[in-house]
mmCIF file of C-alpha atoms and ligand atoms in Angstrom:
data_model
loop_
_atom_site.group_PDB
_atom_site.id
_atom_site.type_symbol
_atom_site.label_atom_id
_atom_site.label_comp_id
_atom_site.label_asym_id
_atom_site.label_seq_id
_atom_site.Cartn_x
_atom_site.Cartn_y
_atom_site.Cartn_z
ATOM 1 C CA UNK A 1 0.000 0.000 0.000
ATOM 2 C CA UNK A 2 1.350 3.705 -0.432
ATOM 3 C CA UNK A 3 1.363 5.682 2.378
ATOM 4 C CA UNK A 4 2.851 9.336 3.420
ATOM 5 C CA UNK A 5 4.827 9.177 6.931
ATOM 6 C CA UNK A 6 7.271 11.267 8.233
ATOM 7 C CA UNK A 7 10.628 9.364 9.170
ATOM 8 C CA UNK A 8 12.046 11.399 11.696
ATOM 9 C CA UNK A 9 11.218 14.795 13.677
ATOM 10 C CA UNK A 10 10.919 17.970 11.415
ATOM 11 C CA UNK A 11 11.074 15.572 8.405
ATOM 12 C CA UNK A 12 9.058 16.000 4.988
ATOM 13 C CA UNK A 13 6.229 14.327 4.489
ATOM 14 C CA UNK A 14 6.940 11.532 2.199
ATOM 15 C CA UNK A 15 5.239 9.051 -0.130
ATOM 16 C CA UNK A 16 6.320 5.123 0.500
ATOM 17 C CA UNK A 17 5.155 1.562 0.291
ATOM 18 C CA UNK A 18 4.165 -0.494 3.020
ATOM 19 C CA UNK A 19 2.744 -3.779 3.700
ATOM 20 C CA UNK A 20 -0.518 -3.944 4.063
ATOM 21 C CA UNK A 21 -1.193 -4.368 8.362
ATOM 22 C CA UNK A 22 -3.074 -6.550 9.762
ATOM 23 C CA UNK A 23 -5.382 -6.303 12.351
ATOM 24 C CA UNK A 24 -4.768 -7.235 15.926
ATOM 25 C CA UNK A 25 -6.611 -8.554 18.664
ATOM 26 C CA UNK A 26 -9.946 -5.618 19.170
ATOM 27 C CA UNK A 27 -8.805 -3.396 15.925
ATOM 28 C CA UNK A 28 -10.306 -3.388 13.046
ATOM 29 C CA UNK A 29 -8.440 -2.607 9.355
ATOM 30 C CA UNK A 30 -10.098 0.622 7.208
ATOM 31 C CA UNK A 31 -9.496 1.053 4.117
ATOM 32 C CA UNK A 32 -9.191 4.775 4.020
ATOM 33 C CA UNK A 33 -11.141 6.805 1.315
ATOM 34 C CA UNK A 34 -10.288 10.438 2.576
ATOM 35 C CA UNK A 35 -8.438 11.796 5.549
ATOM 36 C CA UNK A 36 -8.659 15.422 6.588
ATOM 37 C CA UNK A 37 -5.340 17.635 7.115
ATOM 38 C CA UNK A 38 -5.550 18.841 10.730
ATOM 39 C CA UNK A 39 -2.948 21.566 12.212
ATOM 40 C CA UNK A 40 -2.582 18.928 14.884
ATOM 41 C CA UNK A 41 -0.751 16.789 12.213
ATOM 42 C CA UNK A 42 2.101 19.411 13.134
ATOM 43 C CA UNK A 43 2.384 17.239 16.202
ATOM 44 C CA UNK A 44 3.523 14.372 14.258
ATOM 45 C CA UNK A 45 5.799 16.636 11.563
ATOM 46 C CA UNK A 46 7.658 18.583 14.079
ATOM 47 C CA UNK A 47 7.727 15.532 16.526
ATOM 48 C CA UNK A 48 6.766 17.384 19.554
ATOM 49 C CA UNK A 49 4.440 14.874 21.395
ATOM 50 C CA UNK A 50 5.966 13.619 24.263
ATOM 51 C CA UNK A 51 7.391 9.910 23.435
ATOM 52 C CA UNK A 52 6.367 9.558 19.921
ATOM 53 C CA UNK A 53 7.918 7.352 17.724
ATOM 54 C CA UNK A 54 9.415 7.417 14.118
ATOM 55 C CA UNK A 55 8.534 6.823 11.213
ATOM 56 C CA UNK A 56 5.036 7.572 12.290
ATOM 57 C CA UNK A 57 2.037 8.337 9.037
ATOM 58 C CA UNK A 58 -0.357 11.457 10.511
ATOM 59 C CA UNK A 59 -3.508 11.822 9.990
ATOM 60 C CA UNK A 60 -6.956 11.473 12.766
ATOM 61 C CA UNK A 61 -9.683 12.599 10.555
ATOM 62 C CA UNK A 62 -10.027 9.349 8.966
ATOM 63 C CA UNK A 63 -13.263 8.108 6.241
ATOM 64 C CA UNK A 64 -13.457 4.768 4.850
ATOM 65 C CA UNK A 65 -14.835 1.250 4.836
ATOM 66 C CA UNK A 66 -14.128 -1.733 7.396
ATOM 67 C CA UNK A 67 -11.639 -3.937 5.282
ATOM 68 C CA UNK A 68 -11.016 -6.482 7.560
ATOM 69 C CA UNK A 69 -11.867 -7.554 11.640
ATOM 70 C CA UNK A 70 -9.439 -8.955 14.339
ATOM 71 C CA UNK A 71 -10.136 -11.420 16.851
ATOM 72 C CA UNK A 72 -12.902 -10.279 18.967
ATOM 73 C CA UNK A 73 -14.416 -7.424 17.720
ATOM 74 C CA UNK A 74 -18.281 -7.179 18.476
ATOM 75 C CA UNK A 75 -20.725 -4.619 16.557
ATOM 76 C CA UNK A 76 -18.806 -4.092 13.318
ATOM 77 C CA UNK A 77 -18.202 -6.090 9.708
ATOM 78 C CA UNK A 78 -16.643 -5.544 6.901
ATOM 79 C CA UNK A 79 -18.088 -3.421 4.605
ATOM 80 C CA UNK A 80 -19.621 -1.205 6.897
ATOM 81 C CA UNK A 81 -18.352 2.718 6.351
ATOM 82 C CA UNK A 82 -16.372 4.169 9.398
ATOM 83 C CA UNK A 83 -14.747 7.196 10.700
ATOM 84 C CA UNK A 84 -11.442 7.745 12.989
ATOM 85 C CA UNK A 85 -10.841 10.795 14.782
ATOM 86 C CA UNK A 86 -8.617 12.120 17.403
ATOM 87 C CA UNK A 87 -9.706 9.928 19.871
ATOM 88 C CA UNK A 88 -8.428 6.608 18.825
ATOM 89 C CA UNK A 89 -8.874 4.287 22.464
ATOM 90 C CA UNK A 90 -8.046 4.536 25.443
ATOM 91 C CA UNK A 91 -7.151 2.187 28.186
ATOM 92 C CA UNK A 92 -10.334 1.283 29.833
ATOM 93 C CA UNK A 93 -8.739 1.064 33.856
ATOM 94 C CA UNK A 94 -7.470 4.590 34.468
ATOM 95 C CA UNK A 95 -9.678 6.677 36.495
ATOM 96 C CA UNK A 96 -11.079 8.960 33.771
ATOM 97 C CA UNK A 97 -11.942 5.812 32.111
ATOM 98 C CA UNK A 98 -13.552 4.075 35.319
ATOM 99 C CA UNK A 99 -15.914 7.091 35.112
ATOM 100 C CA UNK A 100 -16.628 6.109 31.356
ATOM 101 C CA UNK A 101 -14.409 10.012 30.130
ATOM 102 C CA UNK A 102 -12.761 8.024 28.121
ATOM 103 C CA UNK A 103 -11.596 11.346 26.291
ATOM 104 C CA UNK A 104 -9.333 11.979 29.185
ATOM 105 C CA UNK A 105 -7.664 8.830 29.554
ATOM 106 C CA UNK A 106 -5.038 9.572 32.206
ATOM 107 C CA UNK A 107 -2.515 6.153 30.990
ATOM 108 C CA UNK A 108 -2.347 5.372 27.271
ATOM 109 C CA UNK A 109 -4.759 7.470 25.067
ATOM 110 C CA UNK A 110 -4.557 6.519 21.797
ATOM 111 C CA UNK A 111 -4.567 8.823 18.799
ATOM 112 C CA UNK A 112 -4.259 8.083 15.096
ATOM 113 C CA UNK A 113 -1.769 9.279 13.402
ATOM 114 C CA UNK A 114 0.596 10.284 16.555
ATOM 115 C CA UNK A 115 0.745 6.925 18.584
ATOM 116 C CA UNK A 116 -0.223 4.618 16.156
ATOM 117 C CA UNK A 117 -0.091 4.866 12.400
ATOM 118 C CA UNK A 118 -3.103 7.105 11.020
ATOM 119 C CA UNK A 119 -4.870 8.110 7.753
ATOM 120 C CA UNK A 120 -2.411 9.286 4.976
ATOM 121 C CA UNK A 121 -2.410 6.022 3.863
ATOM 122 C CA UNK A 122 -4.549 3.325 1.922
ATOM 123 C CA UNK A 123 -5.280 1.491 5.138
ATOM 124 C CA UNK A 124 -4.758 1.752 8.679
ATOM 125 C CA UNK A 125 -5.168 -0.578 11.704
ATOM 126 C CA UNK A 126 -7.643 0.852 14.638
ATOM 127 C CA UNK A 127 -9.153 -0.300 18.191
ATOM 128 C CA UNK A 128 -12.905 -0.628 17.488
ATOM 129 C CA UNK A 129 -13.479 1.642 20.200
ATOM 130 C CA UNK A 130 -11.926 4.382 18.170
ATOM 131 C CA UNK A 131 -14.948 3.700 15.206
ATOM 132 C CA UNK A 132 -17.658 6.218 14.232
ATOM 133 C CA UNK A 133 -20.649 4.875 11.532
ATOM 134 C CA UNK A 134 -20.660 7.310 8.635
ATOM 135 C CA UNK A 135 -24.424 7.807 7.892
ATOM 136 C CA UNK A 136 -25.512 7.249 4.304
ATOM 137 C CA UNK A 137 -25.628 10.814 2.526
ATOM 138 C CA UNK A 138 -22.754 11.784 3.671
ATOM 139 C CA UNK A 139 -18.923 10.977 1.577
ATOM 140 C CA UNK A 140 -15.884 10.289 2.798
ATOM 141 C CA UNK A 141 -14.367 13.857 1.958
ATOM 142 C CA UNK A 142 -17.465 15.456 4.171
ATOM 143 C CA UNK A 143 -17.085 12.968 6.528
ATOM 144 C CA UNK A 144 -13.575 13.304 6.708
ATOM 145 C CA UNK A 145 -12.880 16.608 8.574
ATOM 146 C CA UNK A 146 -16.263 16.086 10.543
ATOM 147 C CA UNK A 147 -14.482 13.469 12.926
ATOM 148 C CA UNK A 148 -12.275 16.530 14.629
ATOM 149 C CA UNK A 149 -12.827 19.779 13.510
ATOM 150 C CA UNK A 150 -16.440 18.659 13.522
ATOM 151 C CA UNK A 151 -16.621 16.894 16.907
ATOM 152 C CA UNK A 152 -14.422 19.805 18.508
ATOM 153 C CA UNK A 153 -16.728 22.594 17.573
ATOM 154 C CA UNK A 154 -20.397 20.176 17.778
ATOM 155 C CA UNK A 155 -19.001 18.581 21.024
ATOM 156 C CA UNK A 156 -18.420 21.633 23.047
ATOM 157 C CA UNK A 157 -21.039 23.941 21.672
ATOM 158 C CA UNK A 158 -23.588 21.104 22.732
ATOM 159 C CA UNK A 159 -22.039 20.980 26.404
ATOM 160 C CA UNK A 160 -21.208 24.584 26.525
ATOM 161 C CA UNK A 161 -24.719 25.178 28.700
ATOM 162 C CA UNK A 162 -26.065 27.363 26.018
ATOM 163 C CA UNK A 163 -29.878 26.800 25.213
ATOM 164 C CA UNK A 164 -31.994 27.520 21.911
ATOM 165 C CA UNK A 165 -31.713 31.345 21.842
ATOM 166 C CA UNK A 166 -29.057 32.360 23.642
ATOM 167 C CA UNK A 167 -26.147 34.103 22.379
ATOM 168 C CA UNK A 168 -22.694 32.199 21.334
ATOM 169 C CA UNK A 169 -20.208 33.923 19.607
ATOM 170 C CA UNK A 170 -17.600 32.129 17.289
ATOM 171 C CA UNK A 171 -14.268 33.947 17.410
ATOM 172 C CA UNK A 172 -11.849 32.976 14.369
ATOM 173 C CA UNK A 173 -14.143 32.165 10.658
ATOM 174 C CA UNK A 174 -11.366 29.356 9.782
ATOM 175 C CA UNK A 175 -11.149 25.421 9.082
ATOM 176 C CA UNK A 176 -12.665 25.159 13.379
ATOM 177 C CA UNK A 177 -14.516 28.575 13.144
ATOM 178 C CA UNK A 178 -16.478 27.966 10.145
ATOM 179 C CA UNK A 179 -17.957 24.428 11.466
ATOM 180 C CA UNK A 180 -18.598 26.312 14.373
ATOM 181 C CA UNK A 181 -20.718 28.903 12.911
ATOM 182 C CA UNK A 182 -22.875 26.575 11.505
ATOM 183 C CA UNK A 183 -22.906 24.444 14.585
ATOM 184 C CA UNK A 184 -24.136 27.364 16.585
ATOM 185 C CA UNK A 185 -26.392 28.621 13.746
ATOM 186 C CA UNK A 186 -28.491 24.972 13.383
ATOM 187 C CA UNK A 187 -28.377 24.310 17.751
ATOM 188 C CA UNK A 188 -30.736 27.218 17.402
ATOM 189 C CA UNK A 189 -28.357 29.649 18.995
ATOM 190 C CA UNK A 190 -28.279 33.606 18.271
ATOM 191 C CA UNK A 191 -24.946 33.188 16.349
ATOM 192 C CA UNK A 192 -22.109 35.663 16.484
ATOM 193 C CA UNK A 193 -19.107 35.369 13.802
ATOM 194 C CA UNK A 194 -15.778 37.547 14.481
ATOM 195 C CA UNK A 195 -13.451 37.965 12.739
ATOM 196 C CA UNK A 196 -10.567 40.407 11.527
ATOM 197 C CA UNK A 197 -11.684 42.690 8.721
ATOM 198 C CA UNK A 198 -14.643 42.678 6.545
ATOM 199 C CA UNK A 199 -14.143 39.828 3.745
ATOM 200 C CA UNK A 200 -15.522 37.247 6.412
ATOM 201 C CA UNK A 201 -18.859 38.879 6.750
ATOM 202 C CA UNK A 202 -20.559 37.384 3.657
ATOM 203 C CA UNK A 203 -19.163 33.929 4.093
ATOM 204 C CA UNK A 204 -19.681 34.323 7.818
ATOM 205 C CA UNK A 205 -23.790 35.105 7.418
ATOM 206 C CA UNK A 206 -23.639 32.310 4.503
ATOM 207 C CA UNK A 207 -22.965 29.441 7.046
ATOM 208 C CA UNK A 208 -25.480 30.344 9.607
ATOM 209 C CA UNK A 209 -24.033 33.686 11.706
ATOM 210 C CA UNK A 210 -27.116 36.446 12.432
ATOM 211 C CA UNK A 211 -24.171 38.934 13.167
ATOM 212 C CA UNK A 212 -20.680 39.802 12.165
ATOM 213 C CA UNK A 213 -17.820 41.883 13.982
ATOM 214 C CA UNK A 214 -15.129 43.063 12.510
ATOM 215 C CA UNK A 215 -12.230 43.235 15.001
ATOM 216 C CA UNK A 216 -10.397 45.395 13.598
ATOM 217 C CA UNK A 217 -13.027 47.654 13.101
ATOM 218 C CA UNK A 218 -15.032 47.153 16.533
ATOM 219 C CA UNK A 219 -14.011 46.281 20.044
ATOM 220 C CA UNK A 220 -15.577 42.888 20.003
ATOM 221 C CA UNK A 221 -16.119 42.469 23.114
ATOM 222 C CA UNK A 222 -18.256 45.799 23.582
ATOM 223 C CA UNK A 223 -19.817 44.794 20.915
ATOM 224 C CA UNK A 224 -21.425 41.922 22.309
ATOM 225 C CA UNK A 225 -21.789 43.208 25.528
ATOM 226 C CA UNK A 226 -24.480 45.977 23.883
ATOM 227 C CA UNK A 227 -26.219 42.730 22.726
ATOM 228 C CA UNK A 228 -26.397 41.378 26.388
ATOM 229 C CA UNK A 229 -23.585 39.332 26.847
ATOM 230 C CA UNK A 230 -22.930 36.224 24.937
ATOM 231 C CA UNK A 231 -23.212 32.951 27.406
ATOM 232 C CA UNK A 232 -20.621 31.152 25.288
ATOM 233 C CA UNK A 233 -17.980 32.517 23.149
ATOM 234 C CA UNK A 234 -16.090 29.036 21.253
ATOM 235 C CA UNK A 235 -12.115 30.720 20.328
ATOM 236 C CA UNK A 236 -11.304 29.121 17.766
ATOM 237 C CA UNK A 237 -8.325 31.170 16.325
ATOM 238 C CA UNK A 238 -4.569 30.410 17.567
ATOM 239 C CA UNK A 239 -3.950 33.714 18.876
ATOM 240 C CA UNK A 240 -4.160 34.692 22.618
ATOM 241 C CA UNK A 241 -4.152 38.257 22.632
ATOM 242 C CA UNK A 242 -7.460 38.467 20.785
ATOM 243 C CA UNK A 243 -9.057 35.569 22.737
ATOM 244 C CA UNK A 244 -7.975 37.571 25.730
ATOM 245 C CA UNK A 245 -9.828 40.808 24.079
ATOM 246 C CA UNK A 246 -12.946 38.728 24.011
ATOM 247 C CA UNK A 247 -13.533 37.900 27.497
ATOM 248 C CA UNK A 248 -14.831 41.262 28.515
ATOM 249 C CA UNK A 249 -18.197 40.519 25.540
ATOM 250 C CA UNK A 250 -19.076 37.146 28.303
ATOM 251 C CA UNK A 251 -22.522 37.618 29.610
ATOM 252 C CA UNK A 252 -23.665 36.624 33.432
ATOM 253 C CA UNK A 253 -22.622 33.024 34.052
ATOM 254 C CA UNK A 254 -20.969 33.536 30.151
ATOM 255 C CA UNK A 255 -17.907 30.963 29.276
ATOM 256 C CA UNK A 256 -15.140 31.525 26.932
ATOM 257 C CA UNK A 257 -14.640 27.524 25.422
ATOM 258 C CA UNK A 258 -11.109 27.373 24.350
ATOM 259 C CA UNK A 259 -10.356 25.042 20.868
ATOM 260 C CA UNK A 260 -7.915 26.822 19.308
ATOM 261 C CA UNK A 261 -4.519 26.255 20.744
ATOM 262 C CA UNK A 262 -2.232 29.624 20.662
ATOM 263 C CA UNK A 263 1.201 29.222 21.706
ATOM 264 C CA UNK A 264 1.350 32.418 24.114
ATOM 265 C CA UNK A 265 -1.024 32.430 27.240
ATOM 266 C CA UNK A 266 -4.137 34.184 28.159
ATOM 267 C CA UNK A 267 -4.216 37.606 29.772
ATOM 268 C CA UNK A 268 -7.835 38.180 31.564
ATOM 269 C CA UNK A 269 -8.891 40.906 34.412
ATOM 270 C CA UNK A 270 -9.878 38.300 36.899
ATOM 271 C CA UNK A 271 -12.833 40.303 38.560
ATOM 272 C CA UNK A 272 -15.144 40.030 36.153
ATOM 273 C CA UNK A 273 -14.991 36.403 36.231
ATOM 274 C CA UNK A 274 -15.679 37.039 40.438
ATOM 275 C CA UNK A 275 -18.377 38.689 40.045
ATOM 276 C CA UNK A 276 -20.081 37.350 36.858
ATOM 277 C CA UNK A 277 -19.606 33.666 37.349
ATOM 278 C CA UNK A 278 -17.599 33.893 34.137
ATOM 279 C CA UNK A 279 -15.319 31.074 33.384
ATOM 280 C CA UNK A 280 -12.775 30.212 30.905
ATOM 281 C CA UNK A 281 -12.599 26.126 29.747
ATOM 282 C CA UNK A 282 -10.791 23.741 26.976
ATOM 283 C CA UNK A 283 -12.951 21.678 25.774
ATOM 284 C CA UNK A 284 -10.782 18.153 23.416
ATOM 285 C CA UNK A 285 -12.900 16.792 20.794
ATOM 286 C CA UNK A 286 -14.884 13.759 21.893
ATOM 287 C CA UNK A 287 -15.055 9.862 22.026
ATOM 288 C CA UNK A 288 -16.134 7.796 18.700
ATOM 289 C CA UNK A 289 -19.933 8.123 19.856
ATOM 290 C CA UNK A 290 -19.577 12.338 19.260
ATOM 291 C CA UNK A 291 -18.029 11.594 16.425
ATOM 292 C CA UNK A 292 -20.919 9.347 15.126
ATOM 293 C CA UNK A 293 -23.549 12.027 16.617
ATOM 294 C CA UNK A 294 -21.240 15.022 14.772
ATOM 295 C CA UNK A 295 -21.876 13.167 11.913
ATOM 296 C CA UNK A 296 -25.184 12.047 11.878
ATOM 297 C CA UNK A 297 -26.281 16.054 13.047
ATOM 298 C CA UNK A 298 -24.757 17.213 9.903
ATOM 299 C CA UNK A 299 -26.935 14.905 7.844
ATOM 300 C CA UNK A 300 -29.393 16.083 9.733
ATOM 301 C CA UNK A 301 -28.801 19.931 9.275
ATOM 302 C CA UNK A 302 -26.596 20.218 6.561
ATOM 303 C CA UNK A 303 -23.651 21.432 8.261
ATOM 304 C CA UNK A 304 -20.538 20.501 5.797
ATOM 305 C CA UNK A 305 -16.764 21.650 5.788
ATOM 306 C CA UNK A 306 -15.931 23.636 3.434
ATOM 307 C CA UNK A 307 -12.454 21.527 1.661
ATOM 308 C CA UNK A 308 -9.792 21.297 -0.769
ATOM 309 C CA UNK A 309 -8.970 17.957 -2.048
ATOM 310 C CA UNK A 310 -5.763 16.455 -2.961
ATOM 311 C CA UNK A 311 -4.914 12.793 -3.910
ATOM 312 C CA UNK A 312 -2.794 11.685 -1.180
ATOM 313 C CA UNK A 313 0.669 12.291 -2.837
ATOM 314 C CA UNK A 314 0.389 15.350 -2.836
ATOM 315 C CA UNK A 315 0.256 15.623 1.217
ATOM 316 C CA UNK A 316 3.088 17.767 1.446
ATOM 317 C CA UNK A 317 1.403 20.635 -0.927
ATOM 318 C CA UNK A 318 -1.466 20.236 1.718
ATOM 319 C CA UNK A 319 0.042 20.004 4.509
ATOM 320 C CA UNK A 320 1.686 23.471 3.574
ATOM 321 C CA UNK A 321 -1.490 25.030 2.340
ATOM 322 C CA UNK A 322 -3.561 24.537 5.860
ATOM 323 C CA UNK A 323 -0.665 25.279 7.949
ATOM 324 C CA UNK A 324 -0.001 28.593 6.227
ATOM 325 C CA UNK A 325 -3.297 29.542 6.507
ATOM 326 C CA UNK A 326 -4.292 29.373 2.829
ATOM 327 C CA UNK A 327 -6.482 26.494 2.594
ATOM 328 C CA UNK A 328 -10.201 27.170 2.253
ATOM 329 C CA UNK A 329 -10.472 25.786 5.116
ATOM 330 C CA UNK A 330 -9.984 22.162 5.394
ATOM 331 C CA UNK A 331 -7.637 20.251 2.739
ATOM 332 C CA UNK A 332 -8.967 16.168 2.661
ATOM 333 C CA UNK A 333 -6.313 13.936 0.949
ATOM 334 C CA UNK A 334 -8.290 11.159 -1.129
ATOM 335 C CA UNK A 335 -7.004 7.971 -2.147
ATOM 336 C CA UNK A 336 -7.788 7.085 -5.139
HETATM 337 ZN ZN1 LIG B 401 -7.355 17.449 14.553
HETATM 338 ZN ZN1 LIG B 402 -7.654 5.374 30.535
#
């Protein structure tokens, strides 16, 4: 099979051959139809995950069919379509896991792509436990970037505590920000898009947002503050300083839900969060069940990523496009 690793840390992103794996004890094989390029996959290029090892093939937004079962798998056969995302199993005896948050599996969490062999490849091997159904109606490429820039935004916006109605901002209109949008948009929430400048706006009110704020233009945060307060604003960019300058537009009781990961740390006038019950979370994607209900919600509502597709040699081309910020907004690597 041909698949695109990296062989060492800070490596390019290269197009081998493999042997085809086989499936151990609890995994299943996929034969992998699209996988998404996620800035996570940075983890695996620049090598910077505690442990991992070389050579090591990204990818964790994985869309194909069940090729072939190991030895005890229950619920699944070949054939059926399936999903991988970021969470890819976890160890079932930890204490997160005794409580059944398998997402925070304190011992061995497994994700694709970063401590096992992922998607930029023809087939991978998975735990079961790491599977998501893709629902008829929807193809691989949709599917594709649905099981973590998907999950992340549908996951947290439906345990952010916000009901139909209620105000949530989206800060950042990129490959998280725009799912998020129309997350927000079809949960029935009064949906705020921001976003620097004003050649967002259209796209913005395209997916779903009622209202648009130009940073640049506007202080966002008074901004939605004159609206009432918004009880959940989902920061999606990579930049600190201006999900610090949101925190002041929170609402009574308001959260800021953190999915953007910015290098430098937040700055926030602690008061307010005193005397406003205002709080600051991260929220990490979600088990293969979220993934399965991100899915099956977009069939639902229509919600798609917006994507670039590539056959999966040209990975590196990819790769570069998303992480310079180019890609409109999520680049899915097919496999021909
Ligand atoms: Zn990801
Ligand atoms: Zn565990």
């Amino acid at each position: 099979m041909r698949v695109v690793q990296v062989a060492g840390a800070k490596g390019p992103l290269e197009l081998v051959e493999r042997q085809i794996p086989e499936p151990g004890p609890g995994s299943v094989r996929v034969k992998v139809q699209a996988c998404g390029i996620c800035h996570s996959d940075s983890v695996t290029k620049e090598g910077i995950w505690p442990g991992i090892q070389f050579p090591r093939v990204p990818g964790h937004e994985v869309a194909g069919t069940i090729d072939a079962l190991g030895s005890g798998v229950a619920g699944w056969r070949a054939g059926q379509r399936a999903g991988v995302g970021w969470h890819g199993g976890h160890c079932g005896y930890c204490d997160s896991c005794r409580r059944g948050d398998f997402v925070t599996c304190q011992i061995a969490p497994q994700i694709p792509g970063i401590t096992y062999d992922g998607g930029y490849a023809e087939y991978m091997v998975a735990p079961a436990a790491a599977l998501a159904l893709i629902p008829d109606g929807l193809s691989a490429v949709d599917a594709a970037p649905l099981m973590c820039a998907g999950v992340t935004t549908f996951n947290s916006l439906r345990h952010s505590g916000a009901r139909p109605g209620d105000t949530v901002a989206v800060l950042g209109v990129g490959g998280l920000g725009h799912m998020g949008i129309q997350f927000a948009a079809r949960m029935g929430f009064r949906t705020v898009a921001i976003a620097r400048g004003a050649d967002k706006e259209a796209l913005a009110r395209k997916l779903g947002a009622q209202h648009y704020i130009d940073s640049q233009a506007k202080d966002a945060a008074a901004e939605l503050t004159k609206m009432g307060g918004a009880r959940v604003i989902l920061a999606t960019v990579t930049n600190g300083k201006a999900m610090s300058a949101v925190v002041g537009g929170l609402g009574v009781d308001g959260r800021l839900i953190v999915v953007g990961a910015p290098a430098e740390p937040l700055e926030v006038p602690v008061p307010p969060l005193i005397f406003g019950r205002r709080s600051i979370m991260g929220w990490p994607s979600g088990t293969s069940i979220d993934s399965q209900d991100t899915l099956a919600f977009s069939v639902l509502t229509g919600v798609r990523a917006m994507t670039e597709v590539l056959p999966l040699e040209r990975a590196a081309e990819g790769y570069e496009r998303m992480m310079s910020g180019k890609a409109r907004f999520r680049v899915v690597l097919t496999m021909g």
